Tab-separated table of C-alpha atoms in Angstrom:
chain	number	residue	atom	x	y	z
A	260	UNK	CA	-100.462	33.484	78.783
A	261	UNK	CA	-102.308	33.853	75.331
A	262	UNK	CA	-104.469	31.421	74.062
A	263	UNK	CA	-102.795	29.058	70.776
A	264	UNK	CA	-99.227	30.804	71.238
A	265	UNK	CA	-95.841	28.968	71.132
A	266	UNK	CA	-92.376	29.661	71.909
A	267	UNK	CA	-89.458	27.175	70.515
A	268	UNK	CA	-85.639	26.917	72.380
A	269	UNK	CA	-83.515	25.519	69.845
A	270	UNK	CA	-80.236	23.723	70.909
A	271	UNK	CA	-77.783	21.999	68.192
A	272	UNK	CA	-77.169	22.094	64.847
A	273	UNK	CA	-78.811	22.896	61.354
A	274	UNK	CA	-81.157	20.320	61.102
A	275	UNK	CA	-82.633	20.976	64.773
A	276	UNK	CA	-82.818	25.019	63.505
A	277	UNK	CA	-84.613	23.492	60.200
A	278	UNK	CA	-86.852	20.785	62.662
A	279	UNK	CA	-87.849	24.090	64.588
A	280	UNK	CA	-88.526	26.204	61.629
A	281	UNK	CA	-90.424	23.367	60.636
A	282	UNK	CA	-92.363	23.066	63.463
A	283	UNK	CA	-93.359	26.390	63.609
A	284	UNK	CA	-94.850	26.808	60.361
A	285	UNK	CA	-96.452	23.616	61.044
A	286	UNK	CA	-97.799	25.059	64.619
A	287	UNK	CA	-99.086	28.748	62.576
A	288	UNK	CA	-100.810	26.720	59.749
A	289	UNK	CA	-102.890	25.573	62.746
A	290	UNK	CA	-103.932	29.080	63.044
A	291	UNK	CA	-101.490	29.272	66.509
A	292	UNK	CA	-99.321	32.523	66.714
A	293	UNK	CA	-95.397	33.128	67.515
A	294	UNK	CA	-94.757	34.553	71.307
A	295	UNK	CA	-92.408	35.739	73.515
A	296	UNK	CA	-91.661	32.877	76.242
A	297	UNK	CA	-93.593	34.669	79.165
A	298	UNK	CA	-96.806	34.855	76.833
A	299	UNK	CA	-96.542	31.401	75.118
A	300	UNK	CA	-99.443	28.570	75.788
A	301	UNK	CA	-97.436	26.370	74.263
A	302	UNK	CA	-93.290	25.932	74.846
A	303	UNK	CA	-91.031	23.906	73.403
A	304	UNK	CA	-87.617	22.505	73.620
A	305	UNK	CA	-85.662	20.967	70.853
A	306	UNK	CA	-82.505	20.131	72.489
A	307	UNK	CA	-79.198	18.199	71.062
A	308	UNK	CA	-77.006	15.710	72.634
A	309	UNK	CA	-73.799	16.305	70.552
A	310	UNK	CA	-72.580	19.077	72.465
A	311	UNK	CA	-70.697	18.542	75.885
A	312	UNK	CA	-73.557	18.443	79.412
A	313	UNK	CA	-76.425	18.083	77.083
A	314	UNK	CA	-78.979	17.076	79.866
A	315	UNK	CA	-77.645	19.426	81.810
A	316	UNK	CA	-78.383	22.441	79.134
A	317	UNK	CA	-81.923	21.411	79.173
A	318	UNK	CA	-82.728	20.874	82.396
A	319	UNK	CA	-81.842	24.678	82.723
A	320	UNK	CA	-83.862	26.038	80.172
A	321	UNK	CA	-86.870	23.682	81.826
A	322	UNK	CA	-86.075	25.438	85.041
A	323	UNK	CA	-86.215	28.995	83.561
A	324	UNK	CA	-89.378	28.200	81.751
A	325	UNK	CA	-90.640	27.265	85.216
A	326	UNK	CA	-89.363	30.829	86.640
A	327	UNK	CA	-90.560	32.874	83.918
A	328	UNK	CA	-93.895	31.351	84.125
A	329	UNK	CA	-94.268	30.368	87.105
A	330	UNK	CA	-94.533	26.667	86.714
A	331	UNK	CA	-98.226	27.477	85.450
A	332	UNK	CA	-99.351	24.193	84.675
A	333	UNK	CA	-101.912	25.331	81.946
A	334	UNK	CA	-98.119	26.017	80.027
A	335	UNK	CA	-97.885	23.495	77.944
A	336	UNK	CA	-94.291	21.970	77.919
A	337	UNK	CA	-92.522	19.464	75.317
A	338	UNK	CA	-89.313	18.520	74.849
A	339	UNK	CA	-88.127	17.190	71.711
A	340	UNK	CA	-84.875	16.330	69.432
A	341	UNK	CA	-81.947	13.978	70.795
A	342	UNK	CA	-82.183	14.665	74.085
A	343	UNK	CA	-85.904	13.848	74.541
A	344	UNK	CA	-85.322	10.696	72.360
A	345	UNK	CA	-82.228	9.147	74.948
A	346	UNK	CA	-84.391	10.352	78.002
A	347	UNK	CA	-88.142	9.713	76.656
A	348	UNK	CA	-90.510	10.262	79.292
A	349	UNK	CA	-88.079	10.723	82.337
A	350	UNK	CA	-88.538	14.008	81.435
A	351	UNK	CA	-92.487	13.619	83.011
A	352	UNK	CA	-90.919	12.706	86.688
A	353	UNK	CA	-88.212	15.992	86.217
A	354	UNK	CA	-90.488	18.608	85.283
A	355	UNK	CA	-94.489	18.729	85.862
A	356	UNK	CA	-94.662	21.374	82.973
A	357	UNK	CA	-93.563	18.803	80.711
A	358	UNK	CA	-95.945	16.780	79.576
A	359	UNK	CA	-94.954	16.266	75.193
A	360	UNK	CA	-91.820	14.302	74.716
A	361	UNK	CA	-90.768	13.913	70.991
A	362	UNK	CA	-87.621	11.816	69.451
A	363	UNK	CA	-85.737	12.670	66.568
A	364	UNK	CA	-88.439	11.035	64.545
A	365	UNK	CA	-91.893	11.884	66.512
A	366	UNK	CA	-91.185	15.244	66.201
A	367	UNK	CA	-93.205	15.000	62.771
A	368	UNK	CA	-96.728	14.116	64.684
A	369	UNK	CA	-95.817	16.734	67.379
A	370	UNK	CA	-98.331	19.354	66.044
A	371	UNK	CA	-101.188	17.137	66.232
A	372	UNK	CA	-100.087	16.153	69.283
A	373	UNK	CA	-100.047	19.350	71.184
A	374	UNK	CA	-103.133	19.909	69.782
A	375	UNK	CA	-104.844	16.930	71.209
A	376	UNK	CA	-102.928	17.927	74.597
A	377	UNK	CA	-104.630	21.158	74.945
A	378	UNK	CA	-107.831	19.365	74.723
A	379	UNK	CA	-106.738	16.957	77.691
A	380	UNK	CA	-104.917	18.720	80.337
A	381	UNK	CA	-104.096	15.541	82.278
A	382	UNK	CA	-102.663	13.939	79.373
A	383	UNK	CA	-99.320	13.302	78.392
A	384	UNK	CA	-97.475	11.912	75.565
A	385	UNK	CA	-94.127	10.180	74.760
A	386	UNK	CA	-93.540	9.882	70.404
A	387	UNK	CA	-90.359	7.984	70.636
A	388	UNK	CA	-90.753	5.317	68.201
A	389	UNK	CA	-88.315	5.222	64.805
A	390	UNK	CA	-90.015	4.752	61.630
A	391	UNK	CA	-89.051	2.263	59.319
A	392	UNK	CA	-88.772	4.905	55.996
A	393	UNK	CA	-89.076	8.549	56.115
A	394	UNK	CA	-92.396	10.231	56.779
A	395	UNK	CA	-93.345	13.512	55.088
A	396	UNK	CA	-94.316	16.262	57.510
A	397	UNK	CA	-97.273	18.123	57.030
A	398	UNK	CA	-97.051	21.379	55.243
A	399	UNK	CA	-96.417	24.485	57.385
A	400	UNK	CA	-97.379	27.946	56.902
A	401	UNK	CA	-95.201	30.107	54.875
A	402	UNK	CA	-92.620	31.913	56.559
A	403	UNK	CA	-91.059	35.407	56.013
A	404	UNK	CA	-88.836	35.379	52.984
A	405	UNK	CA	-85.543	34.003	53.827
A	406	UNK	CA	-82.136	34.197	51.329
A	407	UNK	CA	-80.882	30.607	52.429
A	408	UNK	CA	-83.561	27.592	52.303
A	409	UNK	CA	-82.208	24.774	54.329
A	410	UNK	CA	-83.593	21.125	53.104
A	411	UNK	CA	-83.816	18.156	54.893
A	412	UNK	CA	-82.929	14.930	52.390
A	413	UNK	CA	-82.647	12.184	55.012
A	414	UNK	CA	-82.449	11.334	58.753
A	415	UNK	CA	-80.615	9.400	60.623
A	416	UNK	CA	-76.997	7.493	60.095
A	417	UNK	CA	-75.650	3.965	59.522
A	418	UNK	CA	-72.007	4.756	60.119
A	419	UNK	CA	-71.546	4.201	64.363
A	420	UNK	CA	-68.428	6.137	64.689
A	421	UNK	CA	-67.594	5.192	68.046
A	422	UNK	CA	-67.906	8.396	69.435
A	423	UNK	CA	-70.895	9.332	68.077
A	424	UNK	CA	-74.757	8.708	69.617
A	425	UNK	CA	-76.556	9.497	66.372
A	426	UNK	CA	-77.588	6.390	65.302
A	427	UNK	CA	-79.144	6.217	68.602
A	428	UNK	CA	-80.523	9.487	68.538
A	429	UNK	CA	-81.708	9.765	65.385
A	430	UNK	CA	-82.015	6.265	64.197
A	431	UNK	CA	-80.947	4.476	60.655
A	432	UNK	CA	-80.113	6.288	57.746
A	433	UNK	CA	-83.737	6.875	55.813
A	434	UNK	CA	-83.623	8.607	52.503
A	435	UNK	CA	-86.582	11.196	52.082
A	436	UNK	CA	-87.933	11.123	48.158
A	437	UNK	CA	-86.160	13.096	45.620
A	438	UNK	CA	-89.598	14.243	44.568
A	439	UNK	CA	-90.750	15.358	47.762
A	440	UNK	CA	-86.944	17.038	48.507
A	441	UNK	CA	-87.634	18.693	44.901
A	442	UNK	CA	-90.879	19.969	45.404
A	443	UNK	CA	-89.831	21.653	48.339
A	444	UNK	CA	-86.782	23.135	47.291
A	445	UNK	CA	-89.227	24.769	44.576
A	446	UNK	CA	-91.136	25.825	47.294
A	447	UNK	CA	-88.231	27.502	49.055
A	448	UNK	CA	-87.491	29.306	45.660
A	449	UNK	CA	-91.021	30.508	44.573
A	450	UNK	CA	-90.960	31.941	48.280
A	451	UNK	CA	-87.662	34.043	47.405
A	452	UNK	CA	-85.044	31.913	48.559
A	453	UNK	CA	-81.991	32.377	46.421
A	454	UNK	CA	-80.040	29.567	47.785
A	455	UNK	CA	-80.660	26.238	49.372
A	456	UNK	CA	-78.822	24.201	51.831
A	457	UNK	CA	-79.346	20.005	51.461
A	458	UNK	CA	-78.807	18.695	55.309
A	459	UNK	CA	-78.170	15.084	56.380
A	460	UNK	CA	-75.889	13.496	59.182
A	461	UNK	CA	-73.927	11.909	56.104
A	462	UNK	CA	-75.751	13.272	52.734
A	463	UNK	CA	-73.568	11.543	49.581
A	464	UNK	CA	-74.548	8.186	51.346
A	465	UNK	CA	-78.287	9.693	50.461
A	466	UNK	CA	-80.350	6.874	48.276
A	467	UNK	CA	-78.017	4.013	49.107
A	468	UNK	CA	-80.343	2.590	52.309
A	469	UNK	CA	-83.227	0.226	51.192
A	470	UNK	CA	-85.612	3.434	51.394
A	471	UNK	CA	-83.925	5.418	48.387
A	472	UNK	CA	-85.924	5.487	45.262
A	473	UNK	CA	-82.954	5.397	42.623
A	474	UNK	CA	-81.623	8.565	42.919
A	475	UNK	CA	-77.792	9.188	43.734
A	476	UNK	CA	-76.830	11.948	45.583
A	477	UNK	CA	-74.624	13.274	42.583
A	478	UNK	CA	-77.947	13.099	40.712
A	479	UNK	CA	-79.955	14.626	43.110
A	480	UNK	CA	-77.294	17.682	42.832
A	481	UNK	CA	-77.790	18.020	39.666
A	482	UNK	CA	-81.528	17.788	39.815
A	483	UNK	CA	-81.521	20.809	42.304
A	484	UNK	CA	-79.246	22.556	40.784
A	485	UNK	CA	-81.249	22.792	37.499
A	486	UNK	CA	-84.281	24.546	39.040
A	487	UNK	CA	-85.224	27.991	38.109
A	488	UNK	CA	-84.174	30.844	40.545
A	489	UNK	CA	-81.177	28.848	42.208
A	490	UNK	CA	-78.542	31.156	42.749
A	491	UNK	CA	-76.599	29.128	44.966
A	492	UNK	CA	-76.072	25.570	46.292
A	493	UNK	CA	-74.192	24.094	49.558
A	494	UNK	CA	-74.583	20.780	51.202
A	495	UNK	CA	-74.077	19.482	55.074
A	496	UNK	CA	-72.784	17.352	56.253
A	497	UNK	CA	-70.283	14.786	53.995
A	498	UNK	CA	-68.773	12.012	55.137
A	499	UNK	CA	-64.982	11.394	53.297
A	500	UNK	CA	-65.304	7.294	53.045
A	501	UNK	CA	-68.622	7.873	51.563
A	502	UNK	CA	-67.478	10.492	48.385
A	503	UNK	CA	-67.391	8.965	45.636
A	504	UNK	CA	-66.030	10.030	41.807
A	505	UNK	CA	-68.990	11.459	41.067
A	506	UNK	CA	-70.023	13.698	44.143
A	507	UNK	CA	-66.374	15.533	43.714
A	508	UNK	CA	-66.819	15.775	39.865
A	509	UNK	CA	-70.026	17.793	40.794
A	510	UNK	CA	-67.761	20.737	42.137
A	511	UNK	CA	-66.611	21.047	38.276
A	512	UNK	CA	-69.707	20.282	36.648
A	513	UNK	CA	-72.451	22.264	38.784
A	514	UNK	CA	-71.423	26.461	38.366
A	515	UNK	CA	-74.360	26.804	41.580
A	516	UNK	CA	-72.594	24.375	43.793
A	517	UNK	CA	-70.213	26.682	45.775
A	518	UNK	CA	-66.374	26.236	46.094
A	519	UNK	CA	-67.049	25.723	50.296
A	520	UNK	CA	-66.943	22.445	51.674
A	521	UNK	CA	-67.268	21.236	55.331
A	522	UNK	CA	-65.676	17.661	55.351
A	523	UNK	CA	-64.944	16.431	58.879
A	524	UNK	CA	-61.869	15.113	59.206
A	525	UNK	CA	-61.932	14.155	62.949
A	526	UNK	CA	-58.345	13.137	63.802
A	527	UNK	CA	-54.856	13.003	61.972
A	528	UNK	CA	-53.668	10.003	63.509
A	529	UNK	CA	-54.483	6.895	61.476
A	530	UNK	CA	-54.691	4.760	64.682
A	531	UNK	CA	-57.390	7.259	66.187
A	532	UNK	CA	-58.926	7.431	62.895
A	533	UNK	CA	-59.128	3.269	63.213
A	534	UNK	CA	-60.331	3.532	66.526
A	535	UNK	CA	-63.132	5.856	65.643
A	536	UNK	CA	-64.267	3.771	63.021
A	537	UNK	CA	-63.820	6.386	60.893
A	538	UNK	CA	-63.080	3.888	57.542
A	539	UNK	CA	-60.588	6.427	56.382
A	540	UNK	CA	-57.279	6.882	56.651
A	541	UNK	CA	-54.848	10.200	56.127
A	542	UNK	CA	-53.866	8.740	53.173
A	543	UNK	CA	-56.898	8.555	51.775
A	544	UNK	CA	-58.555	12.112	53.161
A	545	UNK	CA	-55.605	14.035	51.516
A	546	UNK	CA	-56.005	12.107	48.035
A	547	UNK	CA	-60.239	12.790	48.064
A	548	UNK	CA	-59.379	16.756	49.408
A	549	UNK	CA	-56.542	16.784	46.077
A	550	UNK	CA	-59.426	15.509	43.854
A	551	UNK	CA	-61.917	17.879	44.871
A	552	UNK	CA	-58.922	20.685	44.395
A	553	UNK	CA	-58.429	19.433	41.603
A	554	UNK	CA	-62.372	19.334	40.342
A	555	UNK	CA	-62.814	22.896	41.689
A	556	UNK	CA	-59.078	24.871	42.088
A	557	UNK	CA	-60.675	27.740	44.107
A	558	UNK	CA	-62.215	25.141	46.644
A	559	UNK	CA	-62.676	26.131	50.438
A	560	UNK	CA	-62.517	23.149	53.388
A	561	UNK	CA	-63.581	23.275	56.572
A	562	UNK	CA	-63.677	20.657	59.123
A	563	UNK	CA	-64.926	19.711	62.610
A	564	UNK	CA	-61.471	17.782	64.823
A	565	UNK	CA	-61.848	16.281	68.400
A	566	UNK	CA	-58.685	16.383	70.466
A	567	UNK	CA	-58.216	14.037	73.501
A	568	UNK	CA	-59.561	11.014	72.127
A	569	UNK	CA	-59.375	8.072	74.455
A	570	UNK	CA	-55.881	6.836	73.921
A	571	UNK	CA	-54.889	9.664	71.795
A	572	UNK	CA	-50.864	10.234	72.611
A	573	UNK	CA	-48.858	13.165	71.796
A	574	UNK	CA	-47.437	11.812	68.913
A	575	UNK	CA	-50.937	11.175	67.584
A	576	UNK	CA	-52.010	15.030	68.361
A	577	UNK	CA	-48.897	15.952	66.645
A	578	UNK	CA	-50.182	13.868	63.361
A	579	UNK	CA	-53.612	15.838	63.840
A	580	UNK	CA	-51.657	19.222	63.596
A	581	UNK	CA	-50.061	18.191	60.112
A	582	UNK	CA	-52.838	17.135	58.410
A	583	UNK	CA	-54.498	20.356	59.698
A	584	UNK	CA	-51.457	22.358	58.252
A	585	UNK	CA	-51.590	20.268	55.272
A	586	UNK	CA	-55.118	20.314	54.051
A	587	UNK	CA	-55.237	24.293	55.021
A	588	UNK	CA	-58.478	24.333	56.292
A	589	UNK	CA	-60.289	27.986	56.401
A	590	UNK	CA	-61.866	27.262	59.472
A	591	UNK	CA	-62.782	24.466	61.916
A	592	UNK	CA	-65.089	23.275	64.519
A	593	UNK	CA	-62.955	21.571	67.033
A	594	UNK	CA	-63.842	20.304	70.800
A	595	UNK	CA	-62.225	18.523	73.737
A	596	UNK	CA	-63.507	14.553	73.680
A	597	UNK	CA	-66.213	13.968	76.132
A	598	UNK	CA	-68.040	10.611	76.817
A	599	UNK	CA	-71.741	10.522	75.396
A	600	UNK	CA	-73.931	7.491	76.913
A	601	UNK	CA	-74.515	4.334	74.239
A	602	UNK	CA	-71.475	5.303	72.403
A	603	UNK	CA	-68.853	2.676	72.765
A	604	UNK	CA	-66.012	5.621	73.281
A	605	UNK	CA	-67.261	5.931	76.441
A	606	UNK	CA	-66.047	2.262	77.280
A	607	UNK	CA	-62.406	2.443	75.747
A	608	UNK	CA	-59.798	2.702	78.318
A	609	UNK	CA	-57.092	5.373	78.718
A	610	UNK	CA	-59.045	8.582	79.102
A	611	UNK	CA	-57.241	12.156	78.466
A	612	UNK	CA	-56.900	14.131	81.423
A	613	UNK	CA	-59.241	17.231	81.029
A	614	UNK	CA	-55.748	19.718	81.673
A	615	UNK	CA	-53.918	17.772	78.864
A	616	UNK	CA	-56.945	17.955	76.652
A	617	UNK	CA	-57.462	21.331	77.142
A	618	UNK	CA	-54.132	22.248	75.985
A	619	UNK	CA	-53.941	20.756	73.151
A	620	UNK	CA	-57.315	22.266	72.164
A	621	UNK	CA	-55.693	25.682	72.684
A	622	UNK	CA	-52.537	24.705	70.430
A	623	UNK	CA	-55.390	23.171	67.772
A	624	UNK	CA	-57.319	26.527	67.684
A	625	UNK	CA	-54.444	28.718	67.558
A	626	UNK	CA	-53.055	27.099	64.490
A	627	UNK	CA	-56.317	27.349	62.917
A	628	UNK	CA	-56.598	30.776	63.383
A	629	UNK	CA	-53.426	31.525	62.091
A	630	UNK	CA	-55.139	29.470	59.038
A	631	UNK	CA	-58.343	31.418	59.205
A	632	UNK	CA	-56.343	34.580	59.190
A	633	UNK	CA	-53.853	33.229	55.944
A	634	UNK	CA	-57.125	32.479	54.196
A	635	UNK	CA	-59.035	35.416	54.801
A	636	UNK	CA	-56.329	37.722	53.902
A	637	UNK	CA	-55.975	36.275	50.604
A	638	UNK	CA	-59.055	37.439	49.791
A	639	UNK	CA	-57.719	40.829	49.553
A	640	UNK	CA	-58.616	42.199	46.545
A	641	UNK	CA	-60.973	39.953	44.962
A	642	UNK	CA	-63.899	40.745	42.886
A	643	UNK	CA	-67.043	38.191	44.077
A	644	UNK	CA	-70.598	38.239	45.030
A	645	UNK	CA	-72.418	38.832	48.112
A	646	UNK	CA	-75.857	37.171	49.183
A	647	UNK	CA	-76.898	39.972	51.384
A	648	UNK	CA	-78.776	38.889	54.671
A	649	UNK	CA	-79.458	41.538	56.946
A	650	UNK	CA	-77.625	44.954	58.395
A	651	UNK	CA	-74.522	44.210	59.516
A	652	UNK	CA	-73.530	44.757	63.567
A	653	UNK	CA	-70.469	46.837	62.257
A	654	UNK	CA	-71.275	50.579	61.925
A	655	UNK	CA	-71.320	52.250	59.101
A	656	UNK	CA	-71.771	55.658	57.755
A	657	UNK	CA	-75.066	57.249	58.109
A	658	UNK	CA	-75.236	58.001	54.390
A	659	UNK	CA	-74.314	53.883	53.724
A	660	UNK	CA	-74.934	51.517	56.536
A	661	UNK	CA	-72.893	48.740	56.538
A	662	UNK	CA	-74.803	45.318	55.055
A	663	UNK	CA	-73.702	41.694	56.047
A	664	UNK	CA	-73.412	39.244	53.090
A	665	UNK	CA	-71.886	35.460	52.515
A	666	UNK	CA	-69.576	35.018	49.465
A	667	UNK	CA	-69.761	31.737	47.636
A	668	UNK	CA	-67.265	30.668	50.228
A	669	UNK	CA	-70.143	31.527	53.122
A	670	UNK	CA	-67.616	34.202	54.890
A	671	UNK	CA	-69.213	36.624	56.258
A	672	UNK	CA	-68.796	40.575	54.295
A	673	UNK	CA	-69.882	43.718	55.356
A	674	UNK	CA	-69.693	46.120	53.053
A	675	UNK	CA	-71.505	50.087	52.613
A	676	UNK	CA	-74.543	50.578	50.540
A	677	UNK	CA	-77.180	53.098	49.704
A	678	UNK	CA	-79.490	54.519	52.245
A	679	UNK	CA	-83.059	53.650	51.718
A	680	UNK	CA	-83.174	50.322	50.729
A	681	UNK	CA	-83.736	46.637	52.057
A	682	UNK	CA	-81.171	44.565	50.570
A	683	UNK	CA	-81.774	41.148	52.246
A	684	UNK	CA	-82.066	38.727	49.815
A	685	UNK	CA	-80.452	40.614	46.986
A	686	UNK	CA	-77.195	39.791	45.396
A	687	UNK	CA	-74.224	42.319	45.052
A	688	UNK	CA	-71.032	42.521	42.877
A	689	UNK	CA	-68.386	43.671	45.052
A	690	UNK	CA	-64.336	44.067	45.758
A	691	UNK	CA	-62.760	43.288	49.236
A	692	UNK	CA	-60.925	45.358	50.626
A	693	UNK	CA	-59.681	43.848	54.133
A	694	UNK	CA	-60.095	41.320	56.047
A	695	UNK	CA	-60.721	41.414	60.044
A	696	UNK	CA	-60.070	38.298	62.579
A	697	UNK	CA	-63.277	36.196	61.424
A	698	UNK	CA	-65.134	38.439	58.461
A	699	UNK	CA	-64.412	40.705	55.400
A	700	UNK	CA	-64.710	43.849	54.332
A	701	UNK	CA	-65.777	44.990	50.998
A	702	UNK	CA	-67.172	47.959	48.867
A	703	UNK	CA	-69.738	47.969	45.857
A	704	UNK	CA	-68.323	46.892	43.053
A	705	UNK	CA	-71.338	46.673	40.558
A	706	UNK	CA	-74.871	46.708	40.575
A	707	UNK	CA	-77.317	45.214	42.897
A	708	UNK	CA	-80.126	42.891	42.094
């Protein structure tokens, strides 16, 4: 064990991966140091509850932090995101190592925190409280350049699909300041980002709670979009009832706004739709994914589907399979129903059978990847531009290794470039020239910069 080291586990999505980056830089600025899990003082977990056996997942990485280091119990544990926040400090009877537990919104004081725990080894704290508004995190060190800046503009959700625990998890919808969300995207940009990601459980609903300072999402956009050195902009995660005229006119208005959008859709069946409390119907999802066609003709969905929804009849899978086929998604995220405690799902009646869910998860993903496989292939031939990451896992020639880059759509591209260079971060003009089961391939096209 060396002395002010840490080690984060990340579970989840995007906004835990952007918590944890967070929390890193936060941890370094404090003059602590990154470390391999078997040298780390300080270990921690930032778990998520969306996925299927949550507690389960972290219970096992507590018990190989335990193994790999031998339940020392000057190893500083915490545990933090969803999971910690349904939990709280049940986590101190499971796992003597443990002795931080952080909610969704604690996580914020957690530096100071484990910084006060090293001081008192008997100690232990729970920061499980919600905050009324949004409270800025202290800065964090700079990390190594990255292409893709991911910004936080909110936490929490007012919506309580009935599936969903992330009002519980995460609290209320709070708006974070358009000046502070500014100010860091210029942050992200003066550090050599070259695109930025806005996240938020439902992000065009962003400025409507009581915390919002005036600022519409549209507008917010617009103001990001306008700063110097933005290549590229995305946004995660929408929510379709919440859209309004002017978030889709911003795919025709904003050239940095890509043509990719994730919009979940959830179900096709308007009575599992009602019975989400999704306050949408087909109807309506197909008119808002026409208008945002129709804003932005080149535009790319994607969408995240649950199958086996309690009550959820064959007829009403069938109706999920057309709207699927009609809204010709490019990809999906798509998962058996499972119950999650404090959502009121998990108290309807007539439960899918696990076999009978299963199967018509298989049926789901195969039609999407006969999708995926349509869309991809029509990208035969075209002339775009990569935002180059990293060297690609495909092999390459020895006189032009193979690079990995997004295209305004976010597919991935590998495509051959000079020897002798590092390309992450730069942009690239290039042609495709096939397309594989999940990526593209492409070859220099033009210069790169």
């Amino acid at each position: 064990m060396l002395q002010k080291t840490f080690h984060i586990i990340t579970f989840g999505c995007q906004m835990n991966v952007h918590d944890s980056q967070w929390l890193g830089g936060a941890l370094r600025a404090r003059g602590f140091a990154e470390a391999p899990l078997e040298d780390a003082q300080v270990v921690v977990v930032n778990t998520c509850s969306v996925r299927e056996k949550p507690e389960q997942k972290v219970m096992s990485a507590l018990g190989r932090i335990r193994q790999v280091t031998g339940g020392d119990p000057r190893v500083l544990v915490g545990v933090a995101g969803c999971v910690a926040q349904q939990l709280g400090t049940t986590f101190f009877e499971k796992e003597p190592q443990v002795r931080l537990v952080a909610g969704s919104d604690g996580i914020g004081a957690a530096p100071a925190a484990i910084e006060r725990l090293l001081d008192a080894p008997a100690l232990r704290l729970s920061l499980l409280d919600f905050t009324e508004s949004y409270v800025e995190r202290e800065p964090g060190a700079p990390g190594p350049t990255q292409p893709v800046a991911y910004v936080n503009i909110m936490q929490g959700c007012d919506n309580f699909c009935t599936y969903c625990i992330v009002p519980y998890t995460r609290g209320r919808q709070k708006s974070r300041s358009s000046a502070a969300i500014l100010d860091e995207c210029r942050a992200a940009l003066e550090n050599g980002a070259r695109e930025i990601t806005l996240l938020g459980q439902n992000v065009n609903a962003f400025g409507r709670d009581s915390r919002g300072d005036g600022v519409s999402f549209a507008r917010l956009l617009a103001l990001v979009a306008a700063l110097p050195g933005l290549e590229r902009l995305r946004y995660v995660t929408p929510h379709p009832k919440d859209m309004g005229p002017e978030d889709v006119e911003a795919f025709a208005a904003l050239p940095q706004l890509c043509p990719r959008l994730h919009l979940p859709l959830q179900a096709g069946s308007d009575v599992v739709l009602k019975r989400m409390h999704r306050r949408y119907d087909r109807a309506a999802y197909l008119d808002l994914a026409a208008r945002l066609r129709a804003a932005r003709p080149d535009l790319a969905l994607s969408t995240d589907l649950i199958v086996g929804f309690p009550g959820e009849t064959e007829a009403d899978f069938a109706a999920t399979l057309e709207m699927v086929r009609a809204c010709g998604f490019m990809s999906s995220f798509s998962f058996c129903y499972s119950d999650r405690p404090g959502a009121r799902a998990a108290l309807l009646p007539d439960k899918i059978p696990v076999a009978v869910a299963r199967d018509r998860l298989l049926r789901l993903q195969a039609l999407q990847d006969e999708l995926g496989a349509r869309w991809l292939q029509s990208r035969v031939g075209a002339t775009t531009t990569l935002l180059l990451e990293g060297p690609s896992p495909r092999e390459g020639d020895a006189a032009a290794p193979s690079w990995q880059g997004r295209d305004p759509y976010g597919a991935p591209v590998h495509v051959p470039l000079p020897v002798g260079a590092d390309y992450c971060g730069k942009m690239a003009r290039v042609v495709i020239v096939a397309a594989k089961k999940h990526s593209l391939v492409a070859r220099l096209q033009g210069d790169v910069w």
